[in-house]
Coordinates of C-alpha atoms and ligand atoms in Angstrom, one line a residue:
M120 CA -9.8 15.4 8.1
I121 CA -7.0 16.2 5.8
V122 CA -7.8 18.4 2.6
G123 CA -5.5 18.3 -0.3
T124 CA -5.6 20.8 -2.9
A125 CA -4.4 20.1 -6.7
G126 CA -5.1 22.6 -9.6
H127 CA -3.1 24.6 -12.1
I128 CA -0.6 27.0 -11.6
D129 CA -2.3 30.6 -10.5
H130 CA -5.5 29.0 -10.7
G131 CA -6.0 30.0 -6.8
K132 CA -5.3 27.2 -4.2
T133 CA -3.8 29.5 -1.9
A134 CA -6.2 32.0 -2.1
L135 CA -8.7 29.5 -1.5
L136 CA -7.4 28.2 1.5
Q137 CA -7.3 31.5 2.9
A138 CA -10.5 32.3 2.1
L139 CA -11.6 29.1 3.8
T140 CA -9.4 29.0 6.6
G141 CA -8.8 32.4 7.3
Q142 CA -5.6 32.3 7.9
A143 CA -2.5 33.9 5.6
G144 CA -1.0 32.2 3.0
D145 CA 2.6 31.3 3.9
Q146 CA 3.5 30.3 7.1
R147 CA 6.4 28.9 7.0
Q148 CA 8.9 31.2 9.0
E149 CA 6.2 31.4 11.9
E150 CA 6.4 27.5 11.7
R151 CA 9.9 26.9 12.2
A152 CA 9.5 29.2 15.4
R153 CA 7.3 26.6 17.0
G154 CA 9.3 23.8 17.3
M155 CA 8.0 20.0 17.5
T156 CA 4.3 21.9 16.0
I157 CA 6.2 22.3 12.2
D158 CA 4.6 21.2 9.3
L159 CA 5.4 22.8 5.9
G160 CA 2.8 23.0 3.7
Y161 CA 0.1 22.1 6.1
R162 CA -2.5 24.7 8.3
Y163 CA -5.1 23.5 10.2
A164 CA -8.2 24.9 10.8
A165 CA -11.5 24.5 11.9
L166 CA -14.2 25.1 9.3
S167 CA -16.5 26.5 11.7
E168 CA -16.8 26.5 15.6
G169 CA -16.3 23.4 17.3
A170 CA -15.7 21.5 14.5
P171 CA -12.7 19.3 14.5
L172 CA -9.4 20.2 12.9
T173 CA -9.1 19.8 9.5
G174 CA -5.9 19.6 7.8
F175 CA -5.2 21.2 4.5
I176 CA -2.3 20.9 2.6
D177 CA -1.4 23.1 0.2
V178 CA 2.4 23.1 -1.7
P179 CA 3.7 25.7 -4.3
G180 CA 4.7 24.7 -7.3
H181 CA 4.1 21.8 -10.1
E182 CA 7.1 19.0 -9.1
R183 CA 6.3 20.1 -5.0
F184 CA 2.6 19.2 -5.4
I185 CA 3.3 16.1 -7.4
H186 CA 6.3 15.0 -4.7
N187 CA 3.7 16.0 -1.7
M188 CA 0.6 14.7 -3.5
L189 CA 2.7 11.2 -3.6
A190 CA 3.9 11.8 0.1
G191 CA 0.6 13.1 1.7
A192 CA -1.8 10.9 -0.3
H193 CA -2.5 7.8 1.6
G194 CA -3.6 10.4 4.4
I195 CA -5.7 12.2 1.9
D196 CA -9.4 12.2 2.8
L197 CA -10.9 14.9 0.1
V198 CA -9.4 16.6 -2.3
L199 CA -10.0 20.2 -3.6
L200 CA -9.5 20.1 -7.3
V201 CA -9.4 24.0 -8.6
V202 CA -9.8 25.4 -11.8
A203 CA -9.4 29.2 -12.4
A204 CA -13.0 30.3 -14.4
D205 CA -11.0 32.4 -16.8
D206 CA -8.4 29.6 -17.9
G207 CA -10.6 26.6 -17.4
V208 CA -8.8 23.3 -18.0
M209 CA -5.0 23.4 -18.1
P210 CA -2.8 20.7 -18.7
Q211 CA -1.9 20.4 -14.7
T212 CA -5.5 20.2 -13.9
R213 CA -5.2 17.5 -16.0
E214 CA -2.2 15.9 -14.5
H215 CA -2.8 16.5 -10.5
L216 CA -6.0 14.5 -11.6
A217 CA -5.0 12.1 -12.9
I218 CA -2.4 11.3 -9.9
I219 CA -4.6 11.9 -7.7
E220 CA -6.8 9.1 -9.4
L221 CA -3.9 6.7 -9.4
L222 CA -3.7 7.2 -6.0
G223 CA -7.4 6.1 -4.8
I224 CA -8.2 9.4 -3.2
P225 CA -11.3 9.0 -2.1
Q226 CA -13.3 12.1 -2.7
A227 CA -13.1 15.2 -4.5
L228 CA -14.7 18.5 -5.2
V229 CA -14.3 21.1 -7.3
A230 CA -13.8 24.9 -6.8
I231 CA -14.6 27.0 -10.3
S232 CA -12.2 29.9 -8.5
K233 CA -12.3 33.7 -10.0
C234 CA -16.0 33.8 -10.9
D235 CA -15.5 37.4 -10.3
R236 CA -13.5 37.8 -13.7
V237 CA -15.9 35.8 -16.1
E238 CA -19.3 36.4 -17.9
P239 CA -21.8 33.7 -16.6
A240 CA -21.8 32.3 -20.2
R241 CA -17.8 31.5 -19.7
L242 CA -18.9 30.1 -16.4
A243 CA -20.8 27.7 -17.7
D244 CA -18.9 26.3 -20.5
V245 CA -15.9 25.8 -17.7
Q246 CA -18.4 23.9 -15.8
V247 CA -19.3 21.6 -18.7
Q248 CA -15.6 21.6 -19.6
V249 CA -14.6 20.1 -15.9
S250 CA -17.4 17.4 -16.0
E251 CA -16.1 15.9 -19.2
L252 CA -13.1 16.0 -17.9
L253 CA -14.0 14.0 -14.7
A254 CA -16.7 11.9 -16.4
P255 CA -14.3 8.8 -17.4
G256 CA -13.0 8.7 -13.7
P257 CA -14.0 7.6 -10.1
Y258 CA -15.0 11.5 -9.6
A259 CA -16.9 11.7 -12.6
G260 CA -20.2 14.0 -11.1
A261 CA -18.6 15.6 -8.0
R262 CA -19.9 18.8 -7.0
Q263 CA -18.5 21.9 -8.6
F264 CA -18.7 25.4 -6.6
P265 CA -18.3 28.5 -8.3
L266 CA -16.8 31.0 -6.2
S267 CA -14.3 33.9 -5.4
S268 CA -12.0 34.0 -2.9
I269 CA -11.1 38.0 -3.2
S270 CA -14.9 38.9 -2.5
G271 CA -15.5 35.6 -0.9
E272 CA -18.5 34.5 -2.7
G273 CA -19.7 31.0 -3.0
V274 CA -17.1 30.2 0.0
D275 CA -19.5 29.6 2.5
A276 CA -21.4 26.8 0.2
L277 CA -18.2 25.0 -0.3
R278 CA -17.3 25.0 3.2
Q279 CA -20.8 23.9 4.3
A280 CA -19.5 20.7 1.6
L281 CA -16.6 20.2 3.4
L282 CA -18.0 20.2 6.6
E283 CA -20.5 17.2 5.6
A284 CA -17.6 15.4 4.4
E285 CA -15.6 15.6 7.7
A286 CA -18.9 13.9 9.3
N287 CA -18.3 11.2 6.9
V288 CA -14.7 10.2 6.3
R289 CA -14.4 6.8 5.9
A290 CA -12.9 5.0 9.1
R291 CA -9.2 4.7 8.6
A292 CA -7.9 1.5 9.1
V293 CA -6.8 1.8 13.0
R294 CA -6.6 -2.0 13.6
G295 CA -3.1 -2.7 11.7
G296 CA 0.2 -1.8 12.5
F297 CA 1.4 1.5 13.1
R298 CA 2.7 2.9 9.8
L299 CA 4.6 6.2 9.2
A300 CA 6.1 7.8 5.8
V301 CA 8.6 9.9 7.2
D302 CA 8.4 13.2 5.1
R303 CA 10.6 15.3 7.0
A304 CA 13.3 14.8 10.3
F305 CA 14.8 17.8 12.3
A306 CA 16.4 18.4 15.6
V307 CA 14.6 20.0 18.3
S308 CA 17.0 22.0 20.6
G309 CA 16.0 19.9 24.3
A310 CA 14.0 17.1 22.3
G311 CA 16.2 15.8 19.9
V312 CA 15.1 14.0 16.8
V313 CA 11.5 15.1 15.3
V314 CA 9.6 13.9 12.3
T315 CA 6.5 14.1 10.6
G316 CA 4.5 12.1 8.3
T317 CA 1.4 11.3 7.7
A318 CA 0.1 8.0 10.2
L319 CA -1.2 5.4 7.0
A320 CA -2.6 2.9 9.6
G321 CA -2.6 2.0 13.4
R322 CA -2.0 3.9 16.2
V323 CA 1.2 4.9 17.9
S324 CA 1.3 5.5 21.7
A325 CA 4.3 8.0 23.2
G326 CA 6.6 4.8 25.0
D327 CA 6.1 2.6 22.0
T328 CA 9.3 1.4 19.8
L329 CA 9.3 1.4 16.0
L330 CA 11.9 0.2 13.4
L331 CA 13.2 2.7 11.7
G332 CA 13.8 2.7 7.3
K333 CA 15.6 -0.1 5.8
A334 CA 17.9 -0.8 8.5
G335 CA 15.4 -1.1 10.9
K336 CA 16.7 0.6 14.0
A337 CA 14.6 0.7 16.9
V338 CA 13.5 3.8 18.1
R339 CA 10.9 5.3 21.4
V340 CA 8.4 7.4 21.0
R341 CA 9.3 10.2 23.2
G342 CA 6.5 12.6 22.7
L343 CA 4.2 13.3 20.0
H344 CA 2.0 15.3 18.5
A345 CA -1.4 14.6 16.4
Q346 CA -2.9 17.0 13.9
N347 CA -0.1 20.1 15.6
Q348 CA -1.5 19.4 18.3
A349 CA 0.1 17.5 21.2
S350 CA -0.9 14.0 22.4
L351 CA -0.8 10.8 24.0
V352 CA -1.5 8.5 20.8
A353 CA -2.2 9.7 17.1
E354 CA -3.7 7.4 15.1
A355 CA -4.3 6.5 11.0
G356 CA -5.4 9.5 9.3
Q357 CA -3.6 11.8 10.8
R358 CA -0.4 14.5 10.7
V359 CA 1.9 13.5 13.2
A360 CA 5.2 14.2 14.8
L361 CA 7.4 11.6 16.7
N362 CA 10.0 12.9 18.9
I363 CA 11.6 9.9 18.5
A364 CA 15.2 8.7 20.5
A365 CA 17.5 5.7 20.2
E366 CA 21.1 5.2 21.4
R367 CA 23.5 7.2 19.4
L368 CA 20.7 8.5 16.9
A369 CA 22.0 11.3 14.8
L370 CA 19.5 13.6 12.4
E371 CA 21.4 12.4 9.3
Q372 CA 20.1 8.8 10.1
V373 CA 16.9 9.6 9.2
H374 CA 15.9 10.6 5.8
R375 CA 12.4 11.0 4.1
G376 CA 11.2 8.0 2.1
D377 CA 11.5 6.2 5.4
W378 CA 9.0 4.3 7.3
L379 CA 8.3 4.1 11.5
V380 CA 6.3 0.6 11.9
P381 CA 6.2 -2.0 14.5
E382 CA 8.9 -4.6 14.5
W383 CA 6.5 -7.1 13.2
L384 CA 5.8 -5.4 10.5
H385 CA 9.5 -4.5 8.9
A386 CA 9.5 -6.5 6.1
P387 CA 11.0 -4.4 3.2
G388 CA 11.0 -6.3 -0.1
V389 CA 12.6 -5.9 -3.6
R390 CA 10.3 -7.5 -5.5
V391 CA 6.5 -5.9 -5.6
D392 CA 4.0 -7.7 -7.5
I393 CA 1.1 -4.7 -8.3
E394 CA -1.7 -3.7 -10.8
L395 CA -0.3 -1.1 -13.3
S396 CA -2.5 1.0 -14.9
L397 CA -0.8 3.3 -17.6
L398 CA -2.7 6.8 -17.9
P399 CA -5.0 7.2 -20.6
G400 CA -3.1 10.2 -22.1
E401 CA -0.2 8.2 -22.6
T402 CA 1.5 8.8 -26.4
R403 CA 4.1 5.7 -26.3
T404 CA 3.3 2.3 -24.9
F405 CA 5.0 1.0 -21.3
E406 CA 7.5 -1.8 -22.8
H407 CA 8.3 -5.0 -20.1
F408 CA 11.2 -4.5 -18.6
S409 CA 11.0 -0.4 -18.8
A410 CA 12.9 1.9 -16.5
V411 CA 11.0 4.0 -14.1
H412 CA 10.4 6.1 -10.4
V413 CA 8.4 4.4 -8.0
H414 CA 6.6 6.4 -5.5
L415 CA 5.0 4.9 -2.2
G416 CA 4.5 7.1 0.7
T417 CA 7.7 9.0 0.7
Q418 CA 9.4 6.1 -0.6
D419 CA 11.3 7.1 -4.5
V420 CA 12.5 4.1 -5.9
T421 CA 14.0 3.3 -9.0
A422 CA 13.3 -0.2 -10.4
R423 CA 12.5 -2.2 -14.2
V424 CA 8.7 -2.8 -14.3
A425 CA 8.3 -6.9 -15.4
L426 CA 4.6 -7.2 -17.0
L427 CA 3.5 -10.3 -16.7
E428 CA 0.8 -10.6 -18.7
G429 CA 2.4 -9.6 -22.1
E430 CA 5.5 -7.8 -23.6
S431 CA 3.2 -4.2 -23.9
L432 CA 0.7 -1.8 -22.2
A433 CA -0.8 0.7 -24.1
A434 CA -2.4 3.6 -22.6
G435 CA -5.6 3.6 -20.4
Q436 CA -4.9 -0.4 -20.1
R437 CA -4.4 -2.4 -16.9
M438 CA -1.7 -5.3 -16.6
F439 CA 0.1 -7.0 -14.1
A440 CA 3.6 -6.7 -13.1
Q441 CA 6.4 -7.0 -11.0
L442 CA 8.2 -4.5 -9.8
L443 CA 12.2 -4.9 -9.7
L444 CA 13.6 -2.4 -7.2
N445 CA 16.6 -0.7 -6.5
A446 CA 16.4 -0.6 -3.1
P447 CA 13.9 -2.4 -0.5
L448 CA 10.2 -0.9 -0.3
Q449 CA 8.4 -1.3 2.6
A450 CA 4.8 -1.7 1.2
V451 CA 1.6 -3.4 2.2
H452 CA -1.6 -4.5 0.4
G453 CA -3.4 -2.0 -1.5
D454 CA -1.0 0.6 -1.1
R455 CA -1.3 3.0 -4.1
L456 CA 2.1 3.3 -6.4
V457 CA 2.7 6.2 -8.3
L458 CA 5.1 5.2 -11.4
R459 CA 7.0 8.5 -13.5
D460 CA 9.4 8.3 -16.0
Q461 CA 13.3 7.0 -15.7
R462 CA 13.9 11.1 -15.1
A463 CA 11.2 11.5 -12.6
Q464 CA 9.6 13.9 -14.6
R465 CA 6.9 12.8 -16.4
T466 CA 4.0 10.4 -14.2
L467 CA 3.4 7.0 -16.6
G468 CA 0.8 5.5 -14.6
G469 CA 0.4 4.1 -11.0
G470 CA -0.6 0.6 -9.5
K471 CA -2.1 -1.2 -6.3
V472 CA 0.4 -3.2 -4.6
L473 CA -0.8 -6.5 -4.2
D474 CA 2.3 -8.6 -2.8
P475 CA 5.1 -6.9 -1.4
F476 CA 7.1 -10.2 -1.3
A477 CA 6.6 -11.7 -5.4
P478 CA 8.3 -14.4 -6.2
S479 CA 10.9 -14.7 -8.6
R480 CA 10.5 -17.7 -10.4
Q481 CA 7.5 -18.7 -12.0
R482 CA 5.7 -14.8 -11.7
R483 CA 3.7 -15.6 -14.5
S484 CA 2.6 -18.7 -14.1
D485 CA -1.4 -19.6 -14.7
E486 CA -1.5 -20.2 -10.8
R487 CA 0.2 -17.2 -9.9
L488 CA -1.6 -15.1 -12.3
R489 CA -4.7 -16.6 -10.4
Q490 CA -3.5 -15.5 -6.6
L491 CA -3.0 -12.3 -8.3
Q492 CA -6.3 -11.7 -9.6
V493 CA -7.4 -12.9 -6.0
L494 CA -5.2 -10.0 -4.9
R495 CA -6.5 -7.3 -6.7
D496 CA -10.2 -8.2 -6.1
T497 CA -10.2 -8.9 -2.7
E498 CA -9.5 -5.9 0.0
E499 CA -9.7 -8.2 3.5
L500 CA -7.4 -11.1 4.2
E501 CA -9.9 -13.3 5.5
Q502 CA -12.1 -13.4 2.0
A503 CA -8.7 -13.7 -0.1
L504 CA -7.9 -16.9 2.0
P505 CA -9.0 -20.0 0.8
A506 CA -8.8 -18.2 -2.8
L507 CA -5.1 -17.6 -2.6
L508 CA -4.9 -21.1 -0.8
A509 CA -6.4 -23.0 -3.3
S510 CA -3.6 -21.7 -5.7
A511 CA -0.5 -22.1 -3.2
P512 CA -0.1 -26.1 -3.0
G513 CA 3.1 -25.9 -0.7
G514 CA 0.7 -23.9 1.8
I515 CA 1.1 -20.1 3.2
D516 CA 3.3 -18.5 5.8
P517 CA 1.2 -17.1 7.6
Q518 CA 3.8 -14.6 9.1
R519 CA 4.5 -13.3 5.2
L520 CA -0.2 -12.9 5.3
E521 CA 0.4 -10.5 8.6
R522 CA 3.0 -8.3 6.4
Q523 CA 1.3 -9.1 3.8
F524 CA -2.0 -7.4 4.9
N525 CA -1.1 -5.6 7.8
R526 CA -2.6 -7.7 10.2
L527 CA -1.5 -9.6 13.3
R528 CA -2.7 -13.6 13.4
E529 CA -4.6 -12.3 16.6
T530 CA -6.8 -10.4 14.7
W531 CA -7.7 -13.2 12.1
Q532 CA -11.0 -14.9 11.8
L533 CA -9.9 -18.3 9.9
P534 CA -12.4 -19.3 7.9
E535 CA -13.6 -23.0 8.6
E536 CA -11.7 -24.3 5.4
V537 CA -8.5 -23.1 6.5
L538 CA -6.0 -25.4 8.7
V539 CA -2.9 -23.9 10.5
V540 CA -0.1 -26.7 10.5
A541 CA 3.0 -26.9 12.4
T542 CA 6.2 -27.8 11.1
R543 CA 9.4 -27.6 12.5
Q544 CA 9.9 -24.6 11.0
G545 CA 7.0 -22.5 12.1
Q546 CA 2.8 -22.8 11.2
L547 CA 2.0 -22.9 7.6
L548 CA -1.7 -22.7 6.3
F549 CA -3.7 -25.0 4.3
A550 CA -7.0 -25.5 2.6
T551 CA -8.1 -28.3 4.7
A552 CA -9.5 -30.3 1.4
K553 CA -5.8 -29.8 0.1
W554 CA -4.5 -31.2 2.9
H555 CA -6.3 -34.1 3.0
V556 CA -5.7 -34.7 -0.6
L557 CA -1.8 -34.5 -0.1
K558 CA -2.2 -37.5 2.7
Q559 CA -3.5 -39.7 0.0
Q560 CA -1.7 -39.0 -2.5
V561 CA 1.4 -39.5 0.3
M562 CA -0.5 -43.1 0.6
E563 CA -0.7 -44.0 -3.0
Q564 CA 2.9 -43.1 -3.8
L565 CA 4.4 -45.3 -1.1
A566 CA 2.2 -48.0 -1.9
R567 CA 3.2 -47.7 -5.3
F568 CA 6.8 -47.4 -4.4
H569 CA 6.4 -50.7 -2.3
E570 CA 5.6 -52.2 -5.9
Q571 CA 8.4 -50.9 -7.6
E572 CA 10.8 -51.8 -5.1
P573 CA 9.2 -55.5 -3.6
D574 CA 12.8 -55.9 -2.4
Q575 CA 12.7 -53.6 -0.3
L576 CA 11.2 -52.8 3.4
G577 CA 10.7 -48.9 1.9
P578 CA 11.4 -45.4 1.3
D579 CA 12.9 -43.4 4.4
R580 CA 11.4 -39.9 4.6
D581 CA 13.5 -37.7 1.7
R582 CA 13.8 -40.6 -0.8
L583 CA 9.7 -40.6 -0.4
R584 CA 9.5 -36.9 -0.6
R585 CA 11.3 -37.1 -4.2
F586 CA 9.7 -40.2 -5.0
A587 CA 5.9 -38.3 -4.6
A588 CA 7.3 -35.1 -6.1
L589 CA 4.3 -33.3 -4.1
P590 CA 4.9 -29.5 -4.1
L591 CA 5.7 -29.3 -0.4
E592 CA 9.0 -27.8 1.5
R593 CA 10.6 -30.4 3.7
P594 CA 9.2 -29.6 6.9
A595 CA 5.7 -29.4 5.7
F596 CA 5.9 -32.8 3.8
V597 CA 7.6 -34.0 7.5
S598 CA 4.4 -33.0 9.8
L599 CA 2.6 -34.5 7.0
L600 CA 4.3 -38.2 7.5
D601 CA 3.8 -37.6 11.0
E602 CA 0.3 -37.1 11.1
L603 CA 0.0 -40.0 9.1
L604 CA 2.0 -42.3 11.1
E605 CA 0.3 -41.1 14.1
D606 CA -3.3 -42.4 12.9
G607 CA -1.9 -45.5 11.6
S608 CA -2.1 -44.5 8.1
I609 CA 1.4 -45.5 7.1
A610 CA 3.5 -47.9 9.6
S611 CA 7.6 -47.4 10.4
S612 CA 10.2 -49.5 10.9
G613 CA 13.5 -47.7 11.9
P614 CA 14.1 -44.9 9.3
W615 CA 11.6 -47.1 6.7
L616 CA 8.3 -45.9 5.9
L617 CA 5.8 -48.7 4.9
C618 CA 2.2 -49.1 4.2
P619 CA 0.5 -51.5 7.1
I620 CA 0.1 -54.8 5.2
I621 CA -4.0 -54.6 4.9
R622 CA -4.4 -51.0 3.5
C623 CA -1.8 -51.7 0.8
N624 CA -3.0 -54.8 -0.6
Ligands
GDP776 N1 -9.7 38.1 -8.8 C1 -9.5 36.7 -8.2 N2 -8.2 36.7 -8.3 C2 -8.2 35.7 -7.7 C3 -9.0 34.5 -7.2 N3 -8.1 33.6 -6.6 C4 -6.8 33.9 -6.8 N4 -6.5 35.2 -7.4 C5 -5.4 35.5 -7.7 O1 -5.0 34.5 -8.5 C6 -3.2 34.5 -8.5 C7 -2.5 33.5 -7.7 O2 -3.7 33.0 -6.6 P1 -2.9 32.1 -5.7 O3 -4.0 31.3 -4.8 O4 -1.7 32.1 -5.9 O5 -2.5 30.4 -7.1 P2 -1.9 28.9 -6.5 O6 -0.8 29.0 -7.2 O7 -3.2 28.0 -7.3 O8 -2.0 28.9 -5.0 C8 -3.2 35.7 -7.0 O9 -2.8 36.7 -7.5 C9 -4.8 36.2 -6.4 O10 -4.8 37.0 -6.0 C10 -10.2 34.7 -7.7 O11 -11.2 34.0 -7.0 N5 -11.0 36.1 -7.6
MG777 MG1 -0.3 28.7 -4.1

């Protein structure tokens, strides 16, 4: 389990982790000396004897919080929101909370710190304040633990709650392809380049080959650490350090923000459709085509936002939107992202990735918006597919879906109503019923052609394709004709296509 801390500066985040783990605050000097196990800002401790190692993220400062939160958020299972009993809820408490809500971190617990400094009546007030703060969001009713990190009072109750959470942590998506968002890279003498990050999906083993960054340089995993311990495999939800090697791989070629993914998953895109939520506290409405910073994993990319359902978005509202990115983003369906203003100083809102390979044309069409609704409302490829196909008249490329959902073909359980059509340019998926309708339409159009052009033997393929004006790319159209020719529904004479006499008249 990975636990992140959040809360206003000086409210006692670091002191609390010290009380929970028994480990002293800033260990960075020491960590630096330990080679590959270096993981700045993280500490690992068992919450009780024999419990697995829990990773705690604690970074000093507000800006660093934001950046680390954005970077590590996918791996965080639980947030400890720390509110000091004397100050109560402060501006950074609100902003941190807004960010963890946007990022979709599954659970939160609240520590009311510095209880040794206040009277019981004040503590009660702050607890009410916190309840009200959380009430409208996903953490409504989150448990609160009044405590003092100095005297240790109340810390054990929180520890117990963390141990319970540890036991219930959701099983992560280990089935997809491995995804690591690189947050640091450094050289270790004797080993070479080491990168650290949180594994967002899948599993990696020593010896695997992965592609690095947008250029997709192939690197081999020579060795790895998971949750700060040497290991042969690491999987989603763990903090990972990978020792990577490739011909002429220099440290300068590896950057924070790079991804490591298997070859089949490597497909950075510059148009990403999302569901955008504007923070409730935003004072200005968000205008179509505003410039923003997009944070996803450890990536920070500037972009413009095309609103798809209107010209502006008011505080607290949601809308489908398309990110027009200035650099490619390696995203998959369901990823959470955060948008900050043009100067990357203020959090505006966030979103959920729906389609990392969004179309540039017809992006606001009814059909497209229907697809986006399906993508918003379903998590699983299998659930989404029939509805996606219903609004994809030209079929869908399965390789695209593999990357969009981070699911290799062999793991799919295709619903019966889905048809796999082989074309000269690879496979396409269609709704079985739609494919039959398309065949009917081609036959009708061919009959109409004969009516209109009685002097001609028939059209050739391309002429029929133009004449029929079906929403099919040429390879799919050719496959469709081949099926019709094969079962005798249409006939041919040289390049000319014709209706068999009996059927046409
Ligand atoms: N009396 C008291 N002081 C605390 C408590 N927790 C933290 N502090 C003090 O508050 C200050 C800020 O704490 P720190 O953990 O650095 O806050 P952070 O910025 O949220 O990490 C330090 O001087 C701590 O000793 C507490 O429960 N009781
Ligand atoms: Mg601190």
